[in-house]
mmCIF file of C-alpha atoms and ligand atoms in Angstrom:
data_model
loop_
_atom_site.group_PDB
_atom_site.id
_atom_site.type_symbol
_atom_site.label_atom_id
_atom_site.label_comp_id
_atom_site.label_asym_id
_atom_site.label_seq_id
_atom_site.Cartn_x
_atom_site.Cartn_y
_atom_site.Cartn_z
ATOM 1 C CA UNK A 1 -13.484 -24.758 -30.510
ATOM 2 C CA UNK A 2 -11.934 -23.454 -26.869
ATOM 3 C CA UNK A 3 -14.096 -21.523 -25.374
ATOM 4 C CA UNK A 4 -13.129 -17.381 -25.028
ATOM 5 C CA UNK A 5 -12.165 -16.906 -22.010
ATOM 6 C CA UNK A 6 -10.616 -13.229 -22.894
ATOM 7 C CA UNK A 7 -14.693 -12.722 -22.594
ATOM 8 C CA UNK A 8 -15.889 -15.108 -20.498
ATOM 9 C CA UNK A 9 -13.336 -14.334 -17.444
ATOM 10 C CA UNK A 10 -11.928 -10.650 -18.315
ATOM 11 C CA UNK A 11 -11.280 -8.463 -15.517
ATOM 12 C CA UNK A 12 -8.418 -5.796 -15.040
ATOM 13 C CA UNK A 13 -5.852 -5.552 -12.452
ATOM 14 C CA UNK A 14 -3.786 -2.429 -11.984
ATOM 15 C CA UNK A 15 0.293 -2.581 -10.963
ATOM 16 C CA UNK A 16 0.824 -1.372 -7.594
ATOM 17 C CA UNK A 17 -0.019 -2.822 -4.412
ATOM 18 C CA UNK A 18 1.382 -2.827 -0.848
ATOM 19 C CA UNK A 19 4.401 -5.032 -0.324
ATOM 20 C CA UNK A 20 1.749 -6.029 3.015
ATOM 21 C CA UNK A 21 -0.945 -7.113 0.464
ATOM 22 C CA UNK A 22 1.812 -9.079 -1.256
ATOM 23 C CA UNK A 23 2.578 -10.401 1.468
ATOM 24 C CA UNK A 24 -0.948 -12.001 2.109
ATOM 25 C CA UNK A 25 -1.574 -12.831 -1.654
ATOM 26 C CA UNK A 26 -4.708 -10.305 -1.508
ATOM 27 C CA UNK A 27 -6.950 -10.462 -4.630
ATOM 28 C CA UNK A 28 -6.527 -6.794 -6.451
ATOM 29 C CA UNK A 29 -9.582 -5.253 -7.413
ATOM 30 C CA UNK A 30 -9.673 -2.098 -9.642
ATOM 31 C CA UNK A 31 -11.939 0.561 -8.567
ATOM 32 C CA UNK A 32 -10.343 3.460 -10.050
ATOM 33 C CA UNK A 33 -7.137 3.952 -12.640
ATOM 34 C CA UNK A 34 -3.970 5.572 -12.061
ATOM 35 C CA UNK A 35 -3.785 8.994 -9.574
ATOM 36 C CA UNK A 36 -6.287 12.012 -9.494
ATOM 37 C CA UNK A 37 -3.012 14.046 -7.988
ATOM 38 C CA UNK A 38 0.018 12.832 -9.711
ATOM 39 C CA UNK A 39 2.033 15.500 -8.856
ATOM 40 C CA UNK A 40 4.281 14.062 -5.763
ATOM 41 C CA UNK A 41 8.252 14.662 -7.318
ATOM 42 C CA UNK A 42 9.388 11.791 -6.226
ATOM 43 C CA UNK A 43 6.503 9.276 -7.571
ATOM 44 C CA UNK A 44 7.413 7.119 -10.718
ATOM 45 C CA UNK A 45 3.811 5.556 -10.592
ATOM 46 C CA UNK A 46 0.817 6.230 -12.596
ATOM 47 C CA UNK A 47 2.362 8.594 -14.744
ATOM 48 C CA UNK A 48 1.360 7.374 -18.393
ATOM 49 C CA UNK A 49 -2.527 6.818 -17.949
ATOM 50 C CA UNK A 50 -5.043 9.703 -17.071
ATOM 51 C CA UNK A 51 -6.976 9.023 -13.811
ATOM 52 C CA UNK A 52 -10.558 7.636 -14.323
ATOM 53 C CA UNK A 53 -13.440 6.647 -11.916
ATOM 54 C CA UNK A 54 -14.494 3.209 -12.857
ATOM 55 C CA UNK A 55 -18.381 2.641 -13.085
ATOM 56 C CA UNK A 56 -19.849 0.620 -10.304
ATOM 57 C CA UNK A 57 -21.709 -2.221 -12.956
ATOM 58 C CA UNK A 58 -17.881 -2.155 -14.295
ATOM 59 C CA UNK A 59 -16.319 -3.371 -11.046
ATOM 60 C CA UNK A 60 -19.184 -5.415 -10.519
ATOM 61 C CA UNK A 61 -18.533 -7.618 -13.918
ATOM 62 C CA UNK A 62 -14.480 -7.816 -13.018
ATOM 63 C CA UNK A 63 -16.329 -9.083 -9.391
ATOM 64 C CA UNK A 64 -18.446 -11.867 -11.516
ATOM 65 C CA UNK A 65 -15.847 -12.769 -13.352
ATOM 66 C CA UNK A 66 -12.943 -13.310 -10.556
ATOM 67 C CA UNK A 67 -16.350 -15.777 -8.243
ATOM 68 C CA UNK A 68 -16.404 -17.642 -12.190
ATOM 69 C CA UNK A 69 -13.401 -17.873 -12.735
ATOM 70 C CA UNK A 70 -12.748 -19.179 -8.784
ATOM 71 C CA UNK A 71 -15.955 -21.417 -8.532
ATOM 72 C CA UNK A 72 -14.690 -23.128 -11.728
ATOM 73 C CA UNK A 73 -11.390 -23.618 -10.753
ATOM 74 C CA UNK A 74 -12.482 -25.275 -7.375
ATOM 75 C CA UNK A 75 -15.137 -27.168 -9.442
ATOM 76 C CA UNK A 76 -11.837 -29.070 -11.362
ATOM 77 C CA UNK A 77 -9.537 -28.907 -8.154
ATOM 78 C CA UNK A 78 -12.435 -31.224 -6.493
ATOM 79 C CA UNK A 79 -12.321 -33.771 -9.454
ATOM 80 C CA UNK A 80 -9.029 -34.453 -8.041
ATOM 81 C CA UNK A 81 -9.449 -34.989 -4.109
ATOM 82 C CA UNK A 82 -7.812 -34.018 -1.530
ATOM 83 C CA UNK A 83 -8.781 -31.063 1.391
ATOM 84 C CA UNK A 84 -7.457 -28.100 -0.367
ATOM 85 C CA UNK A 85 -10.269 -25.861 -2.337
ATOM 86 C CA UNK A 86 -8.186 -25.791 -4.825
ATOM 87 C CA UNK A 87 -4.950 -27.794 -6.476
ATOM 88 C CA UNK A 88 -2.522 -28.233 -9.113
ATOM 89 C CA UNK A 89 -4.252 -30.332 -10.834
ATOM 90 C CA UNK A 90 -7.200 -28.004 -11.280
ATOM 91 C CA UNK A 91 -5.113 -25.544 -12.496
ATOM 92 C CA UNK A 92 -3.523 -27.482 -15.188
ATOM 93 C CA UNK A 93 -6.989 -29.023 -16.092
ATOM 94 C CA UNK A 94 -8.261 -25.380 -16.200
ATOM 95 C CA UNK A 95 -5.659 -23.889 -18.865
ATOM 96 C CA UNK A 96 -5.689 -26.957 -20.301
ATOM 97 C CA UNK A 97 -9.318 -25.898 -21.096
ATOM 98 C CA UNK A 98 -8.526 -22.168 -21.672
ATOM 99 C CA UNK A 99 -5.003 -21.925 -23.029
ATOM 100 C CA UNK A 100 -5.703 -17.806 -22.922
ATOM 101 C CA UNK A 101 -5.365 -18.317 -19.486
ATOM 102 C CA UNK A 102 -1.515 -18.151 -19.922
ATOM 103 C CA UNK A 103 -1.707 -14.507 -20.701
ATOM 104 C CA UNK A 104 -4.301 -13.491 -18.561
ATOM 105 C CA UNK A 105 -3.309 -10.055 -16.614
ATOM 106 C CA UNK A 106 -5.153 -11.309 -13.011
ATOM 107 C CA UNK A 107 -5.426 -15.177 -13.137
ATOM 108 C CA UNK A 108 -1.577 -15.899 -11.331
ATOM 109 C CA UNK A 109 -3.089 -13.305 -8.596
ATOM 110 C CA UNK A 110 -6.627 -15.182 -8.022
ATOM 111 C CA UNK A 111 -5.116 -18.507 -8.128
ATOM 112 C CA UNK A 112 -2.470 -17.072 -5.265
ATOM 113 C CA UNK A 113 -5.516 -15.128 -3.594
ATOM 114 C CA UNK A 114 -7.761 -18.676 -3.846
ATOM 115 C CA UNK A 115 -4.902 -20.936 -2.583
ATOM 116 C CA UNK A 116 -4.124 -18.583 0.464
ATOM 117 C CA UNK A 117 -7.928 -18.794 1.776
ATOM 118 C CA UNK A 118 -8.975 -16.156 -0.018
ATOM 119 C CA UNK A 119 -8.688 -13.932 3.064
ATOM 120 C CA UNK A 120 -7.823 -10.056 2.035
ATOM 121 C CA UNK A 121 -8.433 -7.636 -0.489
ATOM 122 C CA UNK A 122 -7.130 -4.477 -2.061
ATOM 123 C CA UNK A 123 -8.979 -2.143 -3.526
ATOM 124 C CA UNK A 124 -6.683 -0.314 -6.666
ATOM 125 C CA UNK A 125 -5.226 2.296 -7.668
ATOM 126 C CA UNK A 126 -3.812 5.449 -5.925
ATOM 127 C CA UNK A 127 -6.891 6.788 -3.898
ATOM 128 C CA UNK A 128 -10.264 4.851 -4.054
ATOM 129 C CA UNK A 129 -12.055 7.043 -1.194
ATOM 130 C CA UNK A 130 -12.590 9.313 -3.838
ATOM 131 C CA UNK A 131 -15.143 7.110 -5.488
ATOM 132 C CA UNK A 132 -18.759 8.805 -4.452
ATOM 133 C CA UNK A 133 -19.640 7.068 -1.299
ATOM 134 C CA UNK A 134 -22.607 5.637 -2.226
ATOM 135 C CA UNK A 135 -21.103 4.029 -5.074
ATOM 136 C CA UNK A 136 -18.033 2.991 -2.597
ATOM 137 C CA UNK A 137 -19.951 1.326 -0.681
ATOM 138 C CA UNK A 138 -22.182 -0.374 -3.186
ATOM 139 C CA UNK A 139 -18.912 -2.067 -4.633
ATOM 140 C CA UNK A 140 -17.426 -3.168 -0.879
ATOM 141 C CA UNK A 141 -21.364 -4.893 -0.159
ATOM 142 C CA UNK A 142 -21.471 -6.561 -3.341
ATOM 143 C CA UNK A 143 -17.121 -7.682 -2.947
ATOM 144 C CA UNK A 144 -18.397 -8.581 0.417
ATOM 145 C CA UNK A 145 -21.221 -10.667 -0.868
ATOM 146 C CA UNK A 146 -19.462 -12.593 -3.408
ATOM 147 C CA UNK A 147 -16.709 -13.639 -1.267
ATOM 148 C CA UNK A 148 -18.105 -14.222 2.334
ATOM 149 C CA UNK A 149 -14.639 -15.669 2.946
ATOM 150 C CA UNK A 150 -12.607 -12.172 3.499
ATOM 151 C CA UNK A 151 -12.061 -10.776 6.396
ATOM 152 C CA UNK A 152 -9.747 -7.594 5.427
ATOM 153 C CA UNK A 153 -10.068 -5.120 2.752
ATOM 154 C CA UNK A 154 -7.781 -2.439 2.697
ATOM 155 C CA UNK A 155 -6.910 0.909 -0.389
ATOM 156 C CA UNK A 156 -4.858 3.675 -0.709
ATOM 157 C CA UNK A 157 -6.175 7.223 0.409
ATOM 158 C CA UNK A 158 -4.989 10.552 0.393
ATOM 159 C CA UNK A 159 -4.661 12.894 3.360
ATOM 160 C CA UNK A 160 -6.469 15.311 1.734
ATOM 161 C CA UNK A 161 -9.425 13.276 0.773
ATOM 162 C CA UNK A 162 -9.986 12.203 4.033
ATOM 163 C CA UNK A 163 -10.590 15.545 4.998
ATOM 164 C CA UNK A 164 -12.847 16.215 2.537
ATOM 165 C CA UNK A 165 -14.919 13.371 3.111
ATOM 166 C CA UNK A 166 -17.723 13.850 5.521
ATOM 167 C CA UNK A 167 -16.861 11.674 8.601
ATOM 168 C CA UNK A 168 -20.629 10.035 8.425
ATOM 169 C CA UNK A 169 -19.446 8.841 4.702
ATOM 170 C CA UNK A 170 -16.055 7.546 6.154
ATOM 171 C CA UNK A 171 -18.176 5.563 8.648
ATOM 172 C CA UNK A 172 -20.743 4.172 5.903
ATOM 173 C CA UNK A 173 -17.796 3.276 4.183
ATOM 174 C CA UNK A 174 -15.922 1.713 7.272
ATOM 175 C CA UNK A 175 -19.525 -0.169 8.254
ATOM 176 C CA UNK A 176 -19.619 -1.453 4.480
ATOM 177 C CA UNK A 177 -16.518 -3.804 4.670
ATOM 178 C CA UNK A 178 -13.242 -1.237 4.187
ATOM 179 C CA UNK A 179 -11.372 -2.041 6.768
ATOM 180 C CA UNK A 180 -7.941 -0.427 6.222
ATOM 181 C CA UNK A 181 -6.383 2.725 4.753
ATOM 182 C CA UNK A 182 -2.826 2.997 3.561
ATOM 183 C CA UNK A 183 -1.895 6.964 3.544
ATOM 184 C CA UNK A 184 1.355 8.519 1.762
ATOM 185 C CA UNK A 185 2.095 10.840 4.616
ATOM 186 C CA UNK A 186 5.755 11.213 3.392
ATOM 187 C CA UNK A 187 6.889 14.093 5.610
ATOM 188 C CA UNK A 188 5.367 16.255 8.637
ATOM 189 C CA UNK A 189 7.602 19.269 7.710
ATOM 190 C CA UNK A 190 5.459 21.627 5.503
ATOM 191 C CA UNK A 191 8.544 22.931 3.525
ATOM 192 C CA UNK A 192 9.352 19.621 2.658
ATOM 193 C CA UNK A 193 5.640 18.872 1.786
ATOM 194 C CA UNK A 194 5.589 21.788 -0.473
ATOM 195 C CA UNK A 195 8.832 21.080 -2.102
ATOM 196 C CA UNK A 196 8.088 17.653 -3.342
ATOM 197 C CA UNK A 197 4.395 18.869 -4.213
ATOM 198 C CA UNK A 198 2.740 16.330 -2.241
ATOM 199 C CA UNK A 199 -0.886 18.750 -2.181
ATOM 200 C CA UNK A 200 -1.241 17.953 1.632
ATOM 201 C CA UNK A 201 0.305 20.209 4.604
ATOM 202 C CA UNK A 202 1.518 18.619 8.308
ATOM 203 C CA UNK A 203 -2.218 20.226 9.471
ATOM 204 C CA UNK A 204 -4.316 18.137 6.528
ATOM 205 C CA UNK A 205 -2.680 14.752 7.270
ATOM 206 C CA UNK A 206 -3.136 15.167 10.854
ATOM 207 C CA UNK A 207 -6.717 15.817 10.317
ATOM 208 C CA UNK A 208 -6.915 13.543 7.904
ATOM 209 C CA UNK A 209 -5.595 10.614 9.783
ATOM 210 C CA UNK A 210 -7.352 11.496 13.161
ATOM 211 C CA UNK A 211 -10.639 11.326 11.170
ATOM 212 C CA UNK A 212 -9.586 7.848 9.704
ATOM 213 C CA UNK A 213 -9.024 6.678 13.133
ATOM 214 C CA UNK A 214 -12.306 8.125 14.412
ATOM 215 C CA UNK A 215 -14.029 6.054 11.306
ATOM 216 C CA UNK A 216 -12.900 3.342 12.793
ATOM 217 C CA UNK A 217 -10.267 2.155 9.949
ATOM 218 C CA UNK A 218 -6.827 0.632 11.009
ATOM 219 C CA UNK A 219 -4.020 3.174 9.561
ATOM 220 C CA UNK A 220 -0.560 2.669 7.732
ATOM 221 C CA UNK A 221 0.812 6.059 7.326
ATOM 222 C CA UNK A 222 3.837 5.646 5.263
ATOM 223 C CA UNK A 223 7.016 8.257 5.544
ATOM 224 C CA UNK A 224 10.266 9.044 3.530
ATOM 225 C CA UNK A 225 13.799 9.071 5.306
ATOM 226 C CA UNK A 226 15.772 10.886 3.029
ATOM 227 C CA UNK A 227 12.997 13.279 1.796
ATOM 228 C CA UNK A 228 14.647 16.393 3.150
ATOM 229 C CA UNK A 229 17.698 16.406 1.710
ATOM 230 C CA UNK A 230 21.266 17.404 2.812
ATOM 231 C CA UNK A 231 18.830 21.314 3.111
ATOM 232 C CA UNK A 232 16.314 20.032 5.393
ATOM 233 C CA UNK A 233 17.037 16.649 7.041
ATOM 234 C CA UNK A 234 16.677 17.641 10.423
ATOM 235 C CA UNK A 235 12.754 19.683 10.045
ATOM 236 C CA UNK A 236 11.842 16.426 8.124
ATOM 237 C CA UNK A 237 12.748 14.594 11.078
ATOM 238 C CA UNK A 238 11.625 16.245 13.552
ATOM 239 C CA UNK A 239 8.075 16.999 11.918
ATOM 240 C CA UNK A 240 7.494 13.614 10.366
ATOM 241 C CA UNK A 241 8.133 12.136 14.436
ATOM 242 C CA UNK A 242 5.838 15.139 15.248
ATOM 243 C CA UNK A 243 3.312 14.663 13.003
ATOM 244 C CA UNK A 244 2.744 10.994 13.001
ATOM 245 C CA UNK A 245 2.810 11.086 17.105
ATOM 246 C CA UNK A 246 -0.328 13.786 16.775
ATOM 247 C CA UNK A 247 -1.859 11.100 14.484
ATOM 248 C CA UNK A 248 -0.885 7.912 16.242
ATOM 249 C CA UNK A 249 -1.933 5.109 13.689
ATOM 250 C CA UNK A 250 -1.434 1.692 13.942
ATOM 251 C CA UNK A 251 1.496 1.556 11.443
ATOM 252 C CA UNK A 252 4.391 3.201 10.600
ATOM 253 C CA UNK A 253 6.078 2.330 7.570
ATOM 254 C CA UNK A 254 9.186 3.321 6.560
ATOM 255 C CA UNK A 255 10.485 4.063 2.817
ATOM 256 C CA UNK A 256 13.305 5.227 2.069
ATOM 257 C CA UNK A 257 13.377 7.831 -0.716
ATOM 258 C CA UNK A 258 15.285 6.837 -3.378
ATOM 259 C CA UNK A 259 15.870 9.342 -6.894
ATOM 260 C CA UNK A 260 13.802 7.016 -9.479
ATOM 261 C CA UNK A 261 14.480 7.856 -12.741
ATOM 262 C CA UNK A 262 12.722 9.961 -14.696
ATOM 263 C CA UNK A 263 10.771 11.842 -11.843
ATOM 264 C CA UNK A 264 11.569 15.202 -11.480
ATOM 265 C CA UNK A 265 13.566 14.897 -8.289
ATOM 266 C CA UNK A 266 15.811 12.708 -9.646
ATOM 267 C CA UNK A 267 16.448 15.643 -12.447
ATOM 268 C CA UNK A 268 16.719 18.287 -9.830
ATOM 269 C CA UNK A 269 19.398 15.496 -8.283
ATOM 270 C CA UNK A 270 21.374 15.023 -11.376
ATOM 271 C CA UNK A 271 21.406 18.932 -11.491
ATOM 272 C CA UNK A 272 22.520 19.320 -8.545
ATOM 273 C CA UNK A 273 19.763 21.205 -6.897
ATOM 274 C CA UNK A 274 18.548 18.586 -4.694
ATOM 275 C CA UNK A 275 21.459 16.950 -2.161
ATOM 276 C CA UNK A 276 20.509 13.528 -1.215
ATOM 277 C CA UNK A 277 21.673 11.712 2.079
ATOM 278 C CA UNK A 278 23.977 9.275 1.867
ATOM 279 C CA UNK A 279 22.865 5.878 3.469
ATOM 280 C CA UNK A 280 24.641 6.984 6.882
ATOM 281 C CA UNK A 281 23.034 10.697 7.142
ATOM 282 C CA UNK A 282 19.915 8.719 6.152
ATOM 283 C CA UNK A 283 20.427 6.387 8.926
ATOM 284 C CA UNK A 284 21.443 9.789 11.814
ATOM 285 C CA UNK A 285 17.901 11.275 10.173
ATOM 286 C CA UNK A 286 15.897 8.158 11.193
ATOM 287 C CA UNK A 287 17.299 8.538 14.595
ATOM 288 C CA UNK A 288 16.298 11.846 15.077
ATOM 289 C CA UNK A 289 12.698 10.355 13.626
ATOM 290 C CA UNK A 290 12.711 7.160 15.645
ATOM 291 C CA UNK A 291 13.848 9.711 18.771
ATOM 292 C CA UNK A 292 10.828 11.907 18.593
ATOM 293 C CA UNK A 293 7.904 9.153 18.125
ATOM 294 C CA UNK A 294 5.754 8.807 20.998
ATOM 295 C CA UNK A 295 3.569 6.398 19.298
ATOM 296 C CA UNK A 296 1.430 3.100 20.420
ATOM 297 C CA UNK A 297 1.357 1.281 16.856
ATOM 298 C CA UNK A 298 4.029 -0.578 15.084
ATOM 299 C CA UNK A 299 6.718 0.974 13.379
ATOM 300 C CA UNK A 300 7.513 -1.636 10.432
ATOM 301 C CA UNK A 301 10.604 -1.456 7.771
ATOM 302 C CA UNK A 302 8.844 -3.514 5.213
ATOM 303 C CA UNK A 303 10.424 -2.881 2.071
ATOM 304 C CA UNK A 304 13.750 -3.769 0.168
ATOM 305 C CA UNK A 305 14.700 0.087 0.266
ATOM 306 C CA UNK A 306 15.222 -0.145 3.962
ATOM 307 C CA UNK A 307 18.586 -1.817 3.619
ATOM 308 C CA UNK A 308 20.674 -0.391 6.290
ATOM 309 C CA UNK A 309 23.300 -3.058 7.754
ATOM 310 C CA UNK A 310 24.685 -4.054 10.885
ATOM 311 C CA UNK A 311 28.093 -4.635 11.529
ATOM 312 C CA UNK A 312 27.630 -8.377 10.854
ATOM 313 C CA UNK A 313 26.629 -7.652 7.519
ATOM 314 C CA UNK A 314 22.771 -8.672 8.130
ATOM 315 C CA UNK A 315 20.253 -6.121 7.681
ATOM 316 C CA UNK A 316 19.432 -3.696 10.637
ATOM 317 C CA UNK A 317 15.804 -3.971 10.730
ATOM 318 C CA UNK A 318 13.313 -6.869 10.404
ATOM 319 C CA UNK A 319 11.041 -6.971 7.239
ATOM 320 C CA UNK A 320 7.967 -7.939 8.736
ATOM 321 C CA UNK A 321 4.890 -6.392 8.124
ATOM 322 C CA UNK A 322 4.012 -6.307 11.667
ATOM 323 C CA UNK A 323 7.388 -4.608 12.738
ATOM 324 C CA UNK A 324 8.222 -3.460 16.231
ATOM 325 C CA UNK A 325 5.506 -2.384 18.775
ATOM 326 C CA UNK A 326 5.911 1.318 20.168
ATOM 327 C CA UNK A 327 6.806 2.210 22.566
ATOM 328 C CA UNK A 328 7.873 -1.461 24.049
ATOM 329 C CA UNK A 329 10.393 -1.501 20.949
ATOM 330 C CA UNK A 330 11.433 2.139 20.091
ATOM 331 C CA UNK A 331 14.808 1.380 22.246
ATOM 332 C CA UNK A 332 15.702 -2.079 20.633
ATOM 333 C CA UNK A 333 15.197 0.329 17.055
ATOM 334 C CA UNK A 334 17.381 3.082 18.324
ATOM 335 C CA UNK A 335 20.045 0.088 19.553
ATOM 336 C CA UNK A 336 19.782 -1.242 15.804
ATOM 337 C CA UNK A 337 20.556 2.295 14.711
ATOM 338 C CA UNK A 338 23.153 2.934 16.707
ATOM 339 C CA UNK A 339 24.964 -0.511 15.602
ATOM 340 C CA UNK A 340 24.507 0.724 11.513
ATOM 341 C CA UNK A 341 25.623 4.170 12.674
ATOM 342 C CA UNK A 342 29.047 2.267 14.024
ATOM 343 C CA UNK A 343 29.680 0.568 10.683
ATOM 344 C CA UNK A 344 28.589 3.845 8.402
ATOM 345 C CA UNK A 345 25.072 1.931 7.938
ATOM 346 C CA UNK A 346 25.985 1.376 4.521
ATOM 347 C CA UNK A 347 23.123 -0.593 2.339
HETATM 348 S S1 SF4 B 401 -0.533 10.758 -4.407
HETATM 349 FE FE1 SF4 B 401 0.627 8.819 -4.368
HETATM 350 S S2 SF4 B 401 0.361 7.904 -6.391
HETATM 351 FE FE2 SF4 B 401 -0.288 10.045 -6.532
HETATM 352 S S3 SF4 B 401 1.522 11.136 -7.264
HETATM 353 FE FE3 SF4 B 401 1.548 11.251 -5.021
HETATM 354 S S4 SF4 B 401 2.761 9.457 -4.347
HETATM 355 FE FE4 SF4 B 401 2.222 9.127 -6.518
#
């Protein structure tokens, strides 16, 4: 009889991820499920599930079982030469062994995780800071334990959180092994804030991600051309550039806001209530943005929604999750701009 791996190896991965911790294949673990907040108009994510808190000897099986399943999996590879940890050959042999393996919710992510080095980590789903800190940090010791061979773990955290937290818990938390935060600052203008029910003003995510920086964490702060509307393009502009200048994190990182269906600004669209830009107002508001930001991190256009084109037909901005260094770059961003705005920047 196969052995039951649905017991032997279970752990759970949630959806949503960073396109950056795609990008290096980092192994998800779950700390918490779904959003305490989910309220933001625009969000489509989370919105089934009721949040819950995850208990620490919970994470610390779905830990167990993602070293098992690895160590066995490197076991096989070795059976079959070579340099590499792990190979293809392993893998067959492995589901070979446990055909459940086919259907398993996390294995295609440890296997990418494993055959990338193993190197970073993401802690799910929408906010794990608010995880009592001494639990926090007794899940980042143990994650760091088991895996000695990661050397970046970053999460989600909300604005407001971070200002609730004491800073000496931030630091605990920073000293334990959390290296980044990734922080839905959305807008700096505080009608737009309010509008889209975001539960942070311009004031809390400034605090919030000065006090992240004085942790010590690296900082993605994440922002919404288009969030304004046709109403209130130019405050969001102005007061996002404001905003994320007082901050000063080490990324910016642009996404565009798009009406996904079913979220409730995409019914106050339909109706009529809410104006969106088109993709060339967008492109005049990110201008205004890119104008104002006196910044020393990297603004980065890391997502498919950022699809603004020259007029050679090739997209306007780079991809990369390391984007363009402020200020050396802000002019080559504003020439880029300027070329979409000469063609109607039309994605
Ligand atoms: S805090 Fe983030 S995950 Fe939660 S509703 Fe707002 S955008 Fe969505």
């Amino acid at each position: 009889m196969k052995p039951n791996v649905a017991e032997k190896y279970a752990f759970e991965t949630g959806v949503y991820r960073p396109p950056s911790e795609g990008g290096s294949n980092s192994l998800l673990v779950r700390l918490t499920r779904n959003c305490p907040w989910n309220r933001c108009m625009f969000c489509g994510m989370y919105k089934a599930e009721k949040f819950q808190v995850r208990t620490v000897d919970e994470i610390k099986r779905d830990i167990d079982a993602m070293a098992a399943l690895g160590n066995e999996l490197t076991a096989l590879s070795k059976r079959f030469g070579g340099d590499a940890e792990i190979n293809h050959q392993g893998v067959i042999t492995l589901i070979e062994k446990y055909p459940a393996l086919n259907h398993h919710q996390g294995f295609a992510m440890l296997y990418h995780w494993l055959l990338s080095g193993g190197k970073t980590v993401f802690l799910q789903d929408a906010n794990s800071l608010i995880m009592k800190t001494g639990q926090l940090v007794e899940v980042l010791t143990y994650l760091r334990r088991s895996f000695p061979s990661v050397v970046r773990i970053t999460t989600y955290a909300r604005s407001k959180t971070l200002v609730q937290k004491p800073l000496e818990d931030l630091k605990a938390i920073r000293r334990a092994g959390l290296n980044r935060l990734h922080v839905g600052l959305e807008s700096g203008d505080d009608t737009v804030l309010q509008q889209v029910c975001k539960g942070a003003t311009a004031e809390i995510h400034i605090k919030g991600g000065r006090k992240a920086l004085a942790a010590g964490f690296q900082l993605s702060e994440y922002w919404m051309p288009g969030l304004g509307g046709k109403a209130l393009w130019q405050a969001h502009a102005e007061n996002t550039a404001r905003v994320l200048s007082a901050i000063d994190p080490h990324y910016v990182r642009s996404r565009p806001f798009r009406a996904w269906p079913g979220t409730p600004l995409a019914q106050e669209t339909a109706a009529g209530s809410f104006e969106m830009l088109t993709p060339t107002e967008q492109l005049r508001e990110l201008r205004l943005t890119i104008q104002g930001l006196e910044i020393t991190g990297r603004v980065c256009f890391d997502h498919v929604g950022n699809s603004w084109k020259d007029p050679h037909g090739r997209l306007l901005f780079s991809h990369s999750y390391q984007g363009y260094p402020f200020p050396e770059e802000k002019q080559t961003v504003l020439n880029r701009i300027d070329e979409g705005l000469r063609v109607g920047g039309e994605a």
